[in-house]
Amino acid sequence: MDKIVARKLKPWEAQKLKRMKRQLSNAVNCRHARMILLSRGGCTNQQIAERCGCTPTWVRQIIHRFNNGGIDAITWYPYYCTRAGPRKFFSDVVEQICEVALSPPKRLIGMSVWSLEKLREYLVSQKILPSISLEWLRYLLRRYRIHWRHSKTWKNSDDPQFWPKYRRIRRLYGKRPKDGRRICIDEFGPLNLQPHHGKHYARTGHVDRHRATYSRTGGVRYMFGAYDMERNTLVGIFTIKKNWISFLSFLKWLRRKYHSNEVLHVVLDNAGYHLKAEVLSYAASHKIKFYWTPTNASWLNRIECHFTALRKFALDNTDYRSHKDQQEAIECYLSWRNGTRDISLENWKSYRRTQKKVA
């Protein structure tokens, strides 16, 4: 009878059995793991039974289960055998939950995206766990750093000169040219007079509502922006039209902000009005050197990420009724962004007194 011994362990099986042996909250798994490890250590079935507090027949049965089915055949979880009492989700179960959540839902449930309800239903149907609350499932996913993420579109560049342009811009970002300024230029807009949804703190059960706009008669505005990598400043001017005439006036305004001996190394896209002969002629005669981004590769322009923050803190959750108010809000954010003003616009105590009088 003592000839029945556990088969040779794989490295990962030995590590998992050692972890199971230390599971003080699950005495059954702990005892089964001890049986297999003692059998591999050279102990007889009678000695194993005396150390584990069971019969030699049970030891042989556990060894047979392990040899035929592996660790899963000797694993026991209390929530599979009881209908009441506290349930605990051990690490291997949580790992399976995370694997399912990160797997493509199209193949598993035939839908394009997961939800907590559908994830729970799938886990129960696959007998990974008998039941779990939505809040506990959300907590487990968050604990293992699995969060909802918004997907985005991505367009590959088909520019035949992509790599030469890419390397030229990357070399410019890597090292500042001697007697030069690195500046990123792009257009922000169009700026419509329309409500912009957003997020804010609220104690009530609903958020503020914005008006719906079916006709917009206020026209649009554009902002030509420039990000100075040396000063870490973002500036811009507003214009009604976006063409080579307005861009050339913006370029002249930008040139006047720097010393005439400094060369401006400008990163910008290859829009049609950027390539106008008048614009190129002015740049060549006033120490402005252009670095063109490849087609469909505006992400190489570092001003794009600063425009994202500008849109969030100046336009989200707003409903401006005039371009003047919209422009003042953008300029207010830029003044804080460039460090020319403090974060505070109004004293808190005076604001509270005003609110009490209104109430």
Coordinates of N, CA, C and O in Angstrom, one line a residue, residues 168-301:
R168 N 13.8 64.3 -37.4 CA 14.2 65.7 -37.4 C 13.5 66.4 -36.2 O 14.2 67.2 -35.4
I169 N 12.3 66.1 -36.0 CA 11.6 66.7 -34.8 C 12.1 66.1 -33.5 O 12.2 66.9 -32.5
R170 N 12.3 64.8 -33.5 CA 12.8 64.2 -32.2 C 14.2 64.8 -31.9 O 14.5 65.0 -30.7
R171 N 15.0 65.0 -32.9 CA 16.3 65.6 -32.5 C 16.2 67.0 -32.0 O 16.9 67.5 -31.1
L172 N 15.2 67.8 -32.5 CA 14.9 69.1 -32.0 C 14.4 69.1 -30.6 O 14.9 69.9 -29.7
Y173 N 13.6 68.1 -30.3 CA 13.1 68.0 -28.9 C 14.2 67.5 -27.9 O 14.2 67.9 -26.8
G174 N 15.1 66.7 -28.4 CA 16.2 66.2 -27.6 C 17.2 67.2 -27.2 O 17.8 67.1 -26.1
K175 N 17.5 68.2 -28.0 CA 18.5 69.1 -27.7 C 18.2 70.5 -28.3 O 17.8 70.6 -29.5
R176 N 18.3 71.5 -27.5 CA 18.0 72.9 -27.9 C 19.1 73.4 -28.8 O 20.3 73.3 -28.5
P177 N 18.7 73.9 -30.0 CA 19.7 74.5 -30.9 C 20.4 75.7 -30.3 O 19.8 76.4 -29.5
K178 N 21.6 75.9 -30.6 CA 22.4 77.1 -30.1 C 21.8 78.4 -30.6 O 21.5 78.5 -31.8
D179 N 21.5 79.3 -29.7 CA 21.0 80.6 -30.1 C 19.6 80.5 -30.7 O 19.2 81.2 -31.7
G180 N 18.8 79.5 -30.2 CA 17.5 79.3 -30.8 C 16.4 79.0 -29.8 O 16.7 78.7 -28.6
R181 N 15.2 79.1 -30.2 CA 14.0 78.8 -29.4 C 13.2 77.7 -30.1 O 13.0 77.7 -31.3
R182 N 12.7 76.7 -29.3 CA 11.9 75.7 -29.8 C 10.4 76.0 -29.5 O 10.0 76.2 -28.3
I183 N 9.6 76.2 -30.5 CA 8.2 76.6 -30.4 C 7.3 75.6 -31.1 O 7.7 75.3 -32.3
C184 N 6.2 75.2 -30.5 CA 5.2 74.4 -31.2 C 4.0 75.2 -31.5 O 3.5 75.9 -30.6
I185 N 3.5 75.2 -32.7 CA 2.4 76.0 -33.1 C 1.3 75.1 -33.6 O 1.5 74.1 -34.3
D186 N 0.1 75.5 -33.3 CA -1.1 74.8 -33.8 C -2.3 75.7 -33.6 O -2.3 76.7 -32.9
E187 N -3.4 75.3 -34.3 CA -4.7 76.1 -34.2 C -5.6 75.4 -33.2 O -5.8 74.2 -33.3
F188 N -6.3 76.2 -32.4 CA -7.2 75.6 -31.4 C -8.6 76.1 -31.8 O -8.9 77.3 -31.8
G189 N -9.5 75.2 -32.1 CA -10.8 75.6 -32.6 C -11.3 74.6 -33.6 O -10.7 73.6 -33.9
P190 N -12.5 74.9 -34.2 CA -13.2 76.2 -34.1 C -13.9 76.3 -32.7 O -14.4 75.3 -32.2
L191 N -14.1 77.5 -32.3 CA -14.7 77.8 -31.0 C -16.1 78.3 -31.3 O -16.4 79.4 -31.7
N192 N -17.1 77.4 -31.0 CA -18.5 77.7 -31.2 C -19.1 78.2 -29.9 O -18.6 77.9 -28.8
L193 N -20.2 79.0 -30.0 CA -21.0 79.3 -28.8 C -22.0 78.3 -28.6 O -23.2 78.4 -29.0
Q194 N -21.6 77.2 -28.0 CA -22.5 76.1 -27.7 C -22.2 75.5 -26.3 O -21.1 75.7 -25.8
P195 N -23.2 74.9 -25.7 CA -22.9 74.3 -24.4 C -21.9 73.1 -24.5 O -22.0 72.3 -25.5
H196 N -21.0 73.0 -23.5 CA -20.1 71.9 -23.5 C -20.3 71.1 -22.2 O -20.3 71.7 -21.1
H197 N -20.6 69.8 -22.4 CA -20.8 69.0 -21.2 C -19.5 68.7 -20.5 O -18.4 68.8 -21.1
G198 N -19.6 68.4 -19.2 CA -18.4 68.1 -18.4 C -18.8 67.5 -17.1 O -19.9 67.0 -16.9
K199 N -17.8 67.5 -16.1 CA -18.0 66.9 -14.8 C -17.7 67.9 -13.7 O -16.9 68.8 -13.9
H200 N -18.4 67.8 -12.6 CA -18.2 68.6 -11.5 C -18.7 67.9 -10.2 O -19.5 67.0 -10.3
Y201 N -18.3 68.4 -9.1 CA -18.8 67.8 -7.8 C -20.2 68.3 -7.6 O -20.6 69.4 -7.8
A202 N -21.0 67.4 -7.1 CA -22.4 67.7 -6.8 C -22.9 66.8 -5.6 O -22.5 65.6 -5.6
R203 N -23.7 67.3 -4.8 CA -24.2 66.6 -3.7 C -25.6 66.0 -4.0 O -26.1 65.1 -3.4
T204 N -26.3 66.6 -4.9 CA -27.7 66.2 -5.3 C -27.6 65.0 -6.2 O -26.5 64.6 -6.7
G205 N -28.7 64.5 -6.5 CA -28.8 63.2 -7.4 C -28.7 63.5 -8.8 O -28.6 62.6 -9.6
H206 N -28.6 64.7 -9.3 CA -28.5 65.0 -10.7 C -27.5 66.2 -10.9 O -27.2 67.0 -9.9
V207 N -27.0 66.4 -12.1 CA -26.1 67.4 -12.4 C -26.8 68.6 -13.1 O -28.0 68.5 -13.4
D208 N -26.1 69.7 -13.2 CA -26.8 70.8 -13.9 C -27.1 70.5 -15.4 O -26.4 69.8 -16.0
R209 N -28.2 71.1 -15.8 CA -28.6 70.9 -17.2 C -28.2 72.1 -18.1 O -28.2 73.3 -17.6
H210 N -27.7 71.9 -19.3 CA -27.4 72.9 -20.2 C -28.5 73.0 -21.3 O -29.2 72.1 -21.6
R211 N -28.6 74.2 -21.9 CA -29.6 74.4 -23.0 C -29.2 73.6 -24.2 O -28.0 73.3 -24.4
A212 N -30.1 73.3 -25.0 CA -29.9 72.7 -26.3 C -29.8 73.7 -27.4 O -30.7 74.7 -27.4
T213 N -28.9 73.6 -28.3 CA -28.7 74.6 -29.4 C -29.0 73.9 -30.7 O -28.2 73.0 -31.1
Y214 N -30.0 74.4 -31.5 CA -30.2 73.8 -32.8 C -29.7 74.8 -33.9 O -29.4 74.4 -35.0
S215 N -29.6 76.1 -33.6 CA -29.1 77.1 -34.5 C -28.1 77.9 -33.7 O -28.4 78.4 -32.7
R216 N -26.9 78.1 -34.3 CA -25.8 78.9 -33.7 C -25.5 80.1 -34.7 O -24.9 79.9 -35.7
T217 N -25.9 81.3 -34.3 CA -25.8 82.4 -35.1 C -24.6 83.3 -34.7 O -24.4 84.4 -35.3
G218 N -23.8 82.9 -33.7 CA -22.7 83.7 -33.2 C -21.5 83.6 -34.0 O -20.5 84.3 -33.7
G219 N -21.4 82.6 -35.0 CA -20.2 82.4 -35.7 C -19.2 81.7 -34.9 O -19.4 81.2 -33.8
V220 N -18.0 81.5 -35.5 CA -16.9 80.8 -34.8 C -15.7 81.6 -34.7 O -15.5 82.7 -35.4
R221 N -14.8 81.3 -33.8 CA -13.5 81.9 -33.7 C -12.4 80.8 -33.7 O -12.7 79.7 -33.4
Y222 N -11.2 81.3 -33.9 CA -10.0 80.4 -33.8 C -9.0 81.0 -33.0 O -8.9 82.2 -32.8
M223 N -8.1 80.2 -32.4 CA -7.0 80.7 -31.6 C -5.7 80.0 -32.2 O -5.6 78.8 -32.3
F224 N -4.8 80.9 -32.6 CA -3.5 80.4 -33.0 C -2.6 80.4 -31.7 O -2.4 81.4 -31.1
G225 N -2.2 79.2 -31.3 CA -1.5 79.0 -30.1 C 0.0 78.6 -30.4 O 0.4 78.0 -31.4
A226 N 0.8 79.0 -29.4 CA 2.3 78.8 -29.5 C 2.8 78.3 -28.1 O 2.5 79.0 -27.1
Y227 N 3.4 77.2 -28.1 CA 4.0 76.6 -26.8 C 5.5 76.8 -26.9 O 6.2 76.2 -27.8
D228 N 6.1 77.6 -26.0 CA 7.5 77.8 -25.9 C 8.1 76.7 -24.9 O 7.8 76.7 -23.7
M229 N 8.9 75.8 -25.5 CA 9.5 74.7 -24.7 C 10.5 75.2 -23.7 O 10.7 74.6 -22.6
E230 N 11.2 76.3 -24.0 CA 12.2 76.9 -23.0 C 11.5 77.5 -21.8 O 11.9 77.4 -20.7
R231 N 10.5 78.3 -22.1 CA 9.8 79.1 -21.0 C 8.7 78.3 -20.4 O 8.2 78.6 -19.4
N232 N 8.3 77.2 -21.1 CA 7.1 76.4 -20.7 C 5.9 77.3 -20.6 O 5.2 77.3 -19.6
T233 N 5.6 78.1 -21.6 CA 4.5 79.0 -21.6 C 3.6 78.7 -22.8 O 4.1 78.2 -23.9
L234 N 2.3 78.9 -22.7 CA 1.4 78.7 -23.8 C 0.7 80.0 -24.0 O 0.0 80.6 -23.1
V235 N 0.8 80.6 -25.2 CA 0.2 81.9 -25.6 C -0.6 81.7 -26.9 O -0.4 80.7 -27.6
G236 N -1.4 82.7 -27.2 CA -2.1 82.7 -28.4 C -2.9 83.9 -28.7 O -3.1 84.8 -27.8
I237 N -3.4 84.1 -29.9 CA -4.2 85.2 -30.3 C -5.4 84.7 -31.0 O -5.4 83.6 -31.6
F238 N -6.5 85.4 -30.9 CA -7.8 84.9 -31.5 C -8.1 85.6 -32.8 O -7.7 86.8 -33.0
T239 N -8.7 84.9 -33.7 CA -9.0 85.5 -35.0 C -10.3 84.9 -35.5 O -10.8 83.9 -35.1
I240 N -10.9 85.6 -36.5 CA -12.2 85.2 -37.0 C -12.1 84.2 -38.1 O -12.8 83.2 -38.2
K241 N -11.0 84.4 -38.9 CA -10.8 83.4 -40.0 C -9.5 82.7 -39.9 O -8.6 83.2 -39.2
K242 N -9.4 81.6 -40.4 CA -8.2 80.8 -40.4 C -7.7 80.6 -41.8 O -8.1 79.7 -42.6
N243 N -6.7 81.5 -42.2 CA -6.1 81.5 -43.5 C -4.7 82.0 -43.4 O -4.2 82.3 -42.3
W244 N -4.1 82.2 -44.6 CA -2.6 82.5 -44.5 C -2.4 84.0 -44.1 O -1.4 84.3 -43.5
I245 N -3.4 84.8 -44.3 CA -3.3 86.2 -43.9 C -3.3 86.3 -42.3 O -2.4 87.0 -41.7
S246 N -4.2 85.7 -41.7 CA -4.3 85.7 -40.2 C -3.1 84.9 -39.6 O -2.6 85.3 -38.6
F247 N -2.7 83.8 -40.3 CA -1.5 83.1 -39.8 C -0.2 83.9 -39.9 O 0.6 83.9 -39.0
L248 N -0.1 84.6 -41.0 CA 1.1 85.5 -41.1 C 1.1 86.6 -40.1 O 2.2 86.9 -39.6
S249 N 0.0 87.2 -39.8 CA 0.0 88.2 -38.7 C 0.3 87.6 -37.4 O 1.0 88.2 -36.6
F250 N -0.2 86.4 -37.1 CA 0.2 85.7 -35.9 C 1.7 85.4 -35.8 O 2.3 85.6 -34.8
L251 N 2.3 85.0 -37.0 CA 3.7 84.8 -37.0 C 4.5 86.0 -36.8 O 5.5 86.0 -36.1
K252 N 4.1 87.2 -37.3 CA 4.7 88.4 -37.0 C 4.6 88.8 -35.6 O 5.6 89.3 -35.0
W253 N 3.4 88.6 -35.0 CA 3.3 88.9 -33.5 C 4.2 88.0 -32.7 O 4.8 88.5 -31.7
L254 N 4.3 86.8 -33.1 CA 5.2 85.8 -32.3 C 6.7 86.2 -32.5 O 7.4 86.2 -31.5
R255 N 7.1 86.7 -33.7 CA 8.4 87.1 -33.9 C 8.8 88.3 -33.1 O 10.0 88.4 -32.6
R256 N 7.9 89.2 -32.8 CA 8.2 90.4 -32.0 C 8.4 90.1 -30.6 O 8.9 90.9 -29.8
K257 N 7.9 88.9 -30.1 CA 8.1 88.5 -28.7 C 9.5 88.1 -28.3 O 9.8 87.9 -27.2
Y258 N 10.3 87.9 -29.3 CA 11.7 87.3 -29.1 C 12.7 88.3 -29.7 O 12.4 89.1 -30.6
H259 N 13.9 88.1 -29.2 CA 15.0 88.9 -29.7 C 15.3 88.6 -31.2 O 15.2 87.5 -31.6
S260 N 15.7 89.6 -31.9 CA 15.9 89.4 -33.4 C 17.0 88.5 -33.7 O 17.1 88.0 -34.8
N261 N 18.0 88.3 -32.8 CA 19.1 87.5 -33.0 C 18.8 86.0 -32.8 O 19.5 85.1 -33.2
E262 N 17.7 85.7 -32.1 CA 17.3 84.3 -31.9 C 16.6 83.7 -33.1 O 15.7 84.3 -33.7
V263 N 17.0 82.5 -33.4 CA 16.3 81.7 -34.4 C 15.1 80.9 -33.8 O 15.3 80.3 -32.8
L264 N 14.0 81.1 -34.4 CA 12.8 80.4 -33.9 C 12.6 79.1 -34.7 O 12.4 79.1 -35.9
H265 N 12.8 78.0 -34.0 CA 12.6 76.6 -34.6 C 11.1 76.2 -34.3 O 10.8 75.8 -33.2
V266 N 10.3 76.3 -35.3 CA 8.9 76.1 -35.1 C 8.4 74.8 -35.6 O 8.7 74.4 -36.8
V267 N 7.7 74.0 -34.8 CA 7.1 72.7 -35.2 C 5.6 73.0 -35.5 O 4.9 73.5 -34.6
L268 N 5.2 72.6 -36.7 CA 3.8 72.8 -37.1 C 3.4 71.8 -38.1 O 4.3 71.2 -38.7
D269 N 2.1 71.7 -38.4 CA 1.6 70.8 -39.4 C 1.7 71.4 -40.8 O 2.0 72.6 -40.9
N270 N 1.4 70.5 -41.8 CA 1.6 71.0 -43.2 C 0.2 71.4 -43.8 O -0.1 70.9 -44.9
A271 N -0.5 72.3 -43.0 CA -1.7 72.8 -43.6 C -1.4 73.7 -44.8 O -0.3 74.2 -45.0
G272 N -2.4 73.8 -45.7 CA -2.2 74.5 -46.9 C -1.8 75.9 -46.8 O -0.8 76.4 -47.4
Y273 N -2.4 76.7 -45.8 CA -2.0 78.1 -45.7 C -0.7 78.2 -45.0 O -0.1 79.3 -45.0
H274 N -0.1 77.2 -44.3 CA 1.2 77.2 -43.8 C 2.3 77.2 -44.9 O 3.4 77.7 -44.7
L275 N 1.9 76.7 -46.0 CA 2.8 76.5 -47.1 C 2.8 77.7 -48.1 O 3.3 77.6 -49.2
K276 N 2.0 78.7 -47.8 CA 1.8 79.8 -48.7 C 3.2 80.5 -49.0 O 4.0 80.6 -48.1
A277 N 3.4 81.0 -50.2 CA 4.7 81.6 -50.5 C 5.0 82.8 -49.7 O 6.2 83.0 -49.3
E278 N 4.0 83.6 -49.3 CA 4.2 84.8 -48.5 C 4.7 84.4 -47.1 O 5.6 85.0 -46.5
V279 N 4.1 83.3 -46.6 CA 4.5 82.8 -45.2 C 5.9 82.3 -45.2 O 6.7 82.6 -44.4
L280 N 6.3 81.5 -46.2 CA 7.6 80.9 -46.3 C 8.7 82.0 -46.5 O 9.8 81.9 -46.0
S281 N 8.3 83.0 -47.3 CA 9.2 84.1 -47.6 C 9.5 84.9 -46.3 O 10.7 85.2 -46.0
Y282 N 8.4 85.2 -45.5 CA 8.6 85.9 -44.3 C 9.5 85.1 -43.3 O 10.4 85.6 -42.6
A283 N 9.2 83.8 -43.2 CA 10.0 82.9 -42.3 C 11.4 82.9 -42.7 O 12.3 83.0 -41.8
A284 N 11.8 82.8 -43.9 CA 13.1 82.7 -44.4 C 13.9 84.0 -44.1 O 15.1 84.0 -43.8
S285 N 13.2 85.2 -44.2 CA 13.9 86.4 -44.0 C 13.9 86.9 -42.5 O 14.5 88.0 -42.3
H286 N 13.2 86.2 -41.6 CA 13.2 86.7 -40.2 C 13.6 85.6 -39.3 O 13.1 85.5 -38.1
K287 N 14.5 84.7 -39.7 CA 15.1 83.7 -38.8 C 14.1 82.8 -38.2 O 14.1 82.5 -37.0
I288 N 13.1 82.3 -39.0 CA 12.2 81.3 -38.5 C 12.3 80.0 -39.4 O 12.3 80.1 -40.6
K289 N 12.6 78.9 -38.7 CA 12.8 77.7 -39.3 C 11.7 76.7 -39.0 O 11.4 76.5 -37.9
F290 N 11.0 76.2 -40.0 CA 9.9 75.3 -39.9 C 10.3 73.8 -39.8 O 11.2 73.4 -40.5
Y291 N 9.6 73.1 -38.9 CA 9.7 71.6 -38.8 C 8.4 71.0 -39.0 O 7.5 71.1 -38.2
W292 N 8.1 70.4 -40.2 CA 6.8 69.9 -40.5 C 6.5 68.6 -39.9 O 7.4 67.6 -40.0
T293 N 5.4 68.4 -39.3 CA 5.0 67.1 -38.8 C 4.5 66.3 -40.0 O 3.9 66.8 -40.9
P294 N 4.6 64.9 -39.9 CA 4.1 64.1 -41.0 C 2.6 64.2 -41.1 O 1.9 64.5 -40.2
T295 N 2.1 63.8 -42.2 CA 0.7 63.7 -42.4 C 0.0 62.7 -41.5 O 0.5 61.6 -41.2
N296 N -1.1 63.2 -40.8 CA -1.8 62.3 -39.8 C -0.9 62.0 -38.7 O -1.1 60.9 -38.1
A297 N 0.0 62.8 -38.3 CA 0.8 62.6 -37.1 C 1.0 63.8 -36.3 O 2.1 64.2 -35.9
S298 N -0.2 64.5 -36.0 CA -0.2 65.7 -35.2 C 0.3 65.4 -33.8 O 0.6 66.4 -33.0
W299 N 0.3 64.1 -33.3 CA 0.7 63.8 -32.0 C 2.2 64.1 -31.7 O 2.6 64.2 -30.6
L300 N 2.9 64.3 -32.8 CA 4.3 64.7 -32.7 C 4.5 66.2 -32.2 O 5.5 66.6 -31.7
N301 N 3.4 67.0 -32.3 CA 3.4 68.4 -31.9 C 3.1 68.4 -30.4 O 2.0 68.0 -30.0

